[in-house]
GROMACS .gro file of C-alpha atoms in nm:
model
  207
    1MET     CA    1   2.204   4.072  -7.397
    2THR     CA    2   2.164   4.102  -7.774
    3ARG     CA    3   2.263   3.810  -7.996
    4LEU     CA    4   2.365   3.833  -8.362
    5LEU     CA    5   2.379   3.523  -8.578
    6VAL     CA    6   2.574   3.613  -8.892
    7TRP     CA    7   2.477   3.353  -9.151
    8ARG     CA    8   2.645   3.286  -9.483
    9HIS     CA    9   2.427   3.201  -9.784
   10GLY     CA   10   2.398   2.854  -9.938
   11ASN     CA   11   2.600   2.708 -10.222
   12THR     CA   12   2.593   2.850 -10.576
   13ASP     CA   13   2.736   2.730 -10.905
   14TYR     CA   14   3.003   2.999 -10.866
   15ASN     CA   15   3.106   2.845 -10.533
   16ALA     CA   16   3.108   2.499 -10.682
   17GLY     CA   17   3.305   2.609 -10.989
   18GLY     CA   18   3.572   2.816 -10.816
   19ARG     CA   19   3.454   3.151 -10.952
   20VAL     CA   20   3.474   3.484 -10.774
   21GLN     CA   21   3.122   3.609 -10.704
   22GLY     CA   22   3.171   3.942 -10.534
   23GLN     CA   23   2.855   4.141 -10.599
   24THR     CA   24   2.752   3.932 -10.900
   25ASP     CA   25   2.397   3.812 -10.832
   26ALA     CA   26   2.457   3.438 -10.862
   27PRO     CA   27   2.154   3.238 -10.741
   28LEU     CA   28   2.147   2.940 -10.508
   29ASN     CA   29   2.178   2.603 -10.676
   30ALA     CA   30   1.985   2.293 -10.568
   31ARG     CA   31   2.248   2.209 -10.310
   32GLY     CA   32   2.234   2.561 -10.172
   33ARG     CA   33   1.858   2.550 -10.137
   34ASP     CA   34   1.884   2.219  -9.950
   35GLN     CA   35   2.152   2.367  -9.724
   36ALA     CA   36   1.936   2.670  -9.648
   37ALA     CA   37   1.637   2.456  -9.554
   38ALA     CA   38   1.844   2.233  -9.325
   39ALA     CA   39   2.024   2.522  -9.154
   40ALA     CA   40   1.699   2.719  -9.116
   41ALA     CA   41   1.555   2.438  -8.906
   42LEU     CA   42   1.841   2.482  -8.658
   43LEU     CA   43   1.832   2.861  -8.660
   44ALA     CA   44   1.458   2.866  -8.597
   45ALA     CA   45   1.528   2.707  -8.258
   46TYR     CA   46   1.704   3.030  -8.155
   47GLN     CA   47   1.364   3.201  -8.184
   48PRO     CA   48   1.493   3.504  -8.375
   49ASP     CA   49   1.322   3.838  -8.334
   50ALA     CA   50   1.435   3.989  -8.665
   51LEU     CA   51   1.585   3.882  -8.996
   52VAL     CA   52   1.808   4.102  -9.211
   53SER     CA   53   1.969   4.009  -9.541
   54SER     CA   54   2.188   4.128  -9.824
   55ASP     CA   55   1.978   4.208 -10.129
   56LEU     CA   56   2.170   3.961 -10.348
   57SER     CA   57   1.944   3.667 -10.425
   58ARG     CA   58   2.170   3.395 -10.286
   59ALA     CA   59   2.153   3.562  -9.945
   60TYR     CA   60   1.792   3.675  -9.961
   61ASP     CA   61   1.668   3.331 -10.069
   62THR     CA   62   1.869   3.172  -9.788
   63ALA     CA   63   1.709   3.410  -9.537
   64SER     CA   64   1.368   3.335  -9.686
   65ALA     CA   65   1.405   2.970  -9.586
   66LEU     CA   66   1.422   3.085  -9.224
   67ALA     CA   67   1.144   3.339  -9.272
   68SER     CA   68   0.911   3.062  -9.387
   69LEU     CA   69   0.965   2.879  -9.057
   70THR     CA   70   0.943   3.178  -8.824
   71GLY     CA   71   0.677   3.392  -8.989
   72LEU     CA   72   0.915   3.689  -8.980
   73SER     CA   73   0.971   3.917  -9.277
   74VAL     CA   74   1.321   3.974  -9.417
   75SER     CA   75   1.457   4.328  -9.407
   76VAL     CA   76   1.701   4.404  -9.689
   77ASP     CA   77   2.025   4.597  -9.637
   78THR     CA   78   2.252   4.651  -9.939
   79ARG     CA   79   2.545   4.718  -9.705
   80LEU     CA   80   2.552   4.344  -9.636
   81ARG     CA   81   2.660   4.267  -9.991
   82GLU     CA   82   2.981   4.077 -10.051
   83ARG     CA   83   3.306   4.261 -10.112
   84HIS     CA   84   3.319   4.409 -10.462
   85PHE     CA   85   3.590   4.227 -10.652
   86GLY     CA   86   3.630   4.469 -10.939
   87GLU     CA   87   3.779   4.313 -11.252
   88TRP     CA   88   3.774   3.968 -11.095
   89GLN     CA   89   3.400   3.928 -11.057
   90GLY     CA   90   3.283   3.619 -11.245
   91MET     CA   91   3.637   3.499 -11.315
   92LEU     CA   92   3.781   3.161 -11.224
   93LEU     CA   93   4.036   3.179 -10.943
   94SER     CA   94   4.276   2.979 -11.159
   95ASP     CA   95   4.253   3.241 -11.436
   96ILE     CA   96   4.303   3.524 -11.188
   97LYS     CA   97   4.616   3.360 -11.051
   98THR     CA   98   4.756   3.332 -11.404
   99GLY     CA   99   4.638   3.667 -11.540
  100HIS     CA  100   4.694   3.886 -11.234
  101PRO     CA  101   4.975   3.715 -11.042
  102ALA     CA  102   5.098   4.020 -10.847
  103GLU     CA  103   4.752   4.132 -10.736
  104TYR     CA  104   4.650   3.772 -10.663
  105ALA     CA  105   4.954   3.727 -10.438
  106ARG     CA  106   4.877   4.052 -10.255
  107TRP     CA  107   4.515   3.949 -10.206
  108ARG     CA  108   4.614   3.608 -10.070
  109ALA     CA  109   4.862   3.775  -9.836
  110GLY     CA  110   4.587   3.996  -9.693
  111ASP     CA  111   4.674   4.327  -9.860
  112PRO     CA  112   4.374   4.548  -9.776
  113SER     CA  113   4.382   4.710 -10.123
  114PRO     CA  114   4.534   4.459 -10.369
  115GLY     CA  115   4.433   4.643 -10.687
  116CYS     CA  116   4.222   4.547 -10.991
  117GLY     CA  117   3.934   4.757 -10.860
  118ILE     CA  118   3.878   4.539 -10.553
  119GLU     CA  119   3.699   4.711 -10.265
  120SER     CA  120   3.936   4.786  -9.978
  121LEU     CA  121   3.900   4.595  -9.654
  122ASP     CA  122   3.858   4.924  -9.468
  123ASP     CA  123   3.559   5.020  -9.683
  124LEU     CA  124   3.413   4.670  -9.653
  125SER     CA  125   3.457   4.670  -9.276
  126LYS     CA  126   3.294   5.010  -9.236
  127ARG     CA  127   2.978   4.935  -9.433
  128VAL     CA  128   2.920   4.585  -9.292
  129LEU     CA  129   2.991   4.706  -8.937
  130GLU     CA  130   2.726   4.975  -8.974
  131ALA     CA  131   2.480   4.719  -9.111
  132LEU     CA  132   2.542   4.480  -8.821
  133GLN     CA  133   2.503   4.757  -8.565
  134ASP     CA  134   2.175   4.867  -8.721
  135ALA     CA  135   2.055   4.507  -8.735
  136ALA     CA  136   2.131   4.457  -8.366
  137ALA     CA  137   1.935   4.773  -8.287
  138LEU     CA  138   1.621   4.613  -8.431
  139ALA     CA  139   1.588   4.383  -8.130
  140PRO     CA  140   1.781   4.504  -7.823
  141GLY     CA  141   1.815   4.211  -7.586
  142GLY     CA  142   1.687   3.974  -7.853
  143THR     CA  143   1.821   3.764  -8.138
  144VAL     CA  144   1.879   3.887  -8.493
  145VAL     CA  145   1.983   3.665  -8.785
  146VAL     CA  146   2.183   3.850  -9.050
  147THR     CA  147   2.228   3.671  -9.383
  148THR     CA  148   2.531   3.782  -9.580
  149HIS     CA  149   2.839   3.651  -9.761
  150GLY     CA  150   3.167   3.486  -9.665
  151GLY     CA  151   3.405   3.780  -9.692
  152ALA     CA  152   3.153   4.032  -9.568
  153ALA     CA  153   3.070   3.814  -9.267
  154ARG     CA  154   3.430   3.773  -9.160
  155GLN     CA  155   3.522   4.138  -9.205
  156GLY     CA  156   3.205   4.265  -9.041
  157CYS     CA  157   3.237   4.036  -8.740
  158GLY     CA  158   3.601   4.136  -8.696
  159ALA     CA  159   3.506   4.503  -8.706
  160LEU     CA  160   3.224   4.452  -8.455
  161LEU     CA  161   3.467   4.281  -8.219
  162GLY     CA  162   3.715   4.565  -8.259
  163TRP     CA  163   3.981   4.347  -8.420
  164PRO     CA  164   4.246   4.480  -8.660
  165ASN     CA  165   4.263   4.325  -9.008
  166GLU     CA  166   4.556   4.106  -8.904
  167ALA     CA  167   4.347   3.944  -8.631
  168THR     CA  168   4.036   3.918  -8.849
  169ARG     CA  169   4.232   3.716  -9.106
  170THR     CA  170   4.283   3.444  -8.843
  171LEU     CA  171   3.906   3.385  -8.836
  172GLY     CA  172   3.841   3.100  -9.077
  173SER     CA  173   3.599   3.150  -9.364
  174LEU     CA  174   3.241   3.044  -9.300
  175SER     CA  175   3.127   2.736  -9.489
  176ASN     CA  176   2.812   2.775  -9.696
  177CYS     CA  177   2.505   2.810  -9.470
  178HIS     CA  178   2.713   2.823  -9.151
  179TRP     CA  179   2.706   3.109  -8.905
  180THR     CA  180   2.895   3.305  -8.642
  181GLU     CA  181   2.735   3.384  -8.306
  182LEU     CA  182   2.811   3.718  -8.138
  183ARG     CA  183   2.671   3.851  -7.813
  184ASP     CA  184   2.669   4.205  -7.684
  185ARG     CA  185   2.767   4.217  -7.319
  186THR     CA  186   2.842   4.508  -7.084
  187PRO     CA  187   3.122   4.708  -7.249
  188ARG     CA  188   3.456   4.703  -7.078
  189VAL     CA  189   3.727   4.968  -7.094
  190GLY     CA  190   3.895   4.936  -7.433
  191GLY     CA  191   3.639   4.687  -7.566
  192THR     CA  192   3.333   4.704  -7.788
  193GLY     CA  193   3.100   4.499  -7.568
  194TRP     CA  194   3.067   4.227  -7.834
  195GLN     CA  195   3.206   3.879  -7.777
  196LEU     CA  196   3.256   3.587  -8.014
  197MET     CA  197   3.058   3.292  -7.883
  198ALA     CA  198   3.078   3.044  -8.174
  199HIS     CA  199   3.208   3.033  -8.529
  200ASN     CA  200   3.134   2.817  -8.834
  201ARG     CA  201   2.836   2.653  -8.667
  202GLY     CA  202   2.589   2.469  -8.887
  203VAL     CA  203   2.444   2.135  -8.991
  204LEU     CA  204   2.690   1.859  -8.906
  205GLY     CA  205   2.871   1.740  -9.218
  206GLN     CA  206   2.729   2.019  -9.432
  207SER     CA  207   2.967   2.261  -9.605
   0.00000   0.00000   0.00000
């Protein structure tokens, strides 16, 4: 039985300020570094066999907190980057709502391609799914921690579970430095073999 722990990075000033990060390389802030250290102590207890991370620094530095406890190296996979948010990257959500009301409404409603150069959910799902499958293959029967981003985590986990976009949207967003646990069991007819075991797990009171 292979276990994937899909871990969201720690807090950044973009998170704190209500800005869209997308693939902007915003670093962890002091709070984010503290979150990573606290969550890493819990994740180390799972005795991971491999660590894989997005190349964006907020994810890689989060993964590095766990690497320092386990002695494992962090493999980088650019497919684990956050969704590309096109024209919106770096913008305040409040400004987007005012300046792009139609596209903002479509995005909030779950439109897979809302416009403004935003990466489609289908493209996001495909690349993160492939990254998660390759990560799992690093330690068959073991535990792999994958450090990524909020939107990428949700869409990738949904794709791994075989869920349509409508079902994936019902999965709440991960809080900073929280994770989703997935386990690969014997495939059944019509299923992918992966099961959701836990979601939004992390340090109590930390978000």
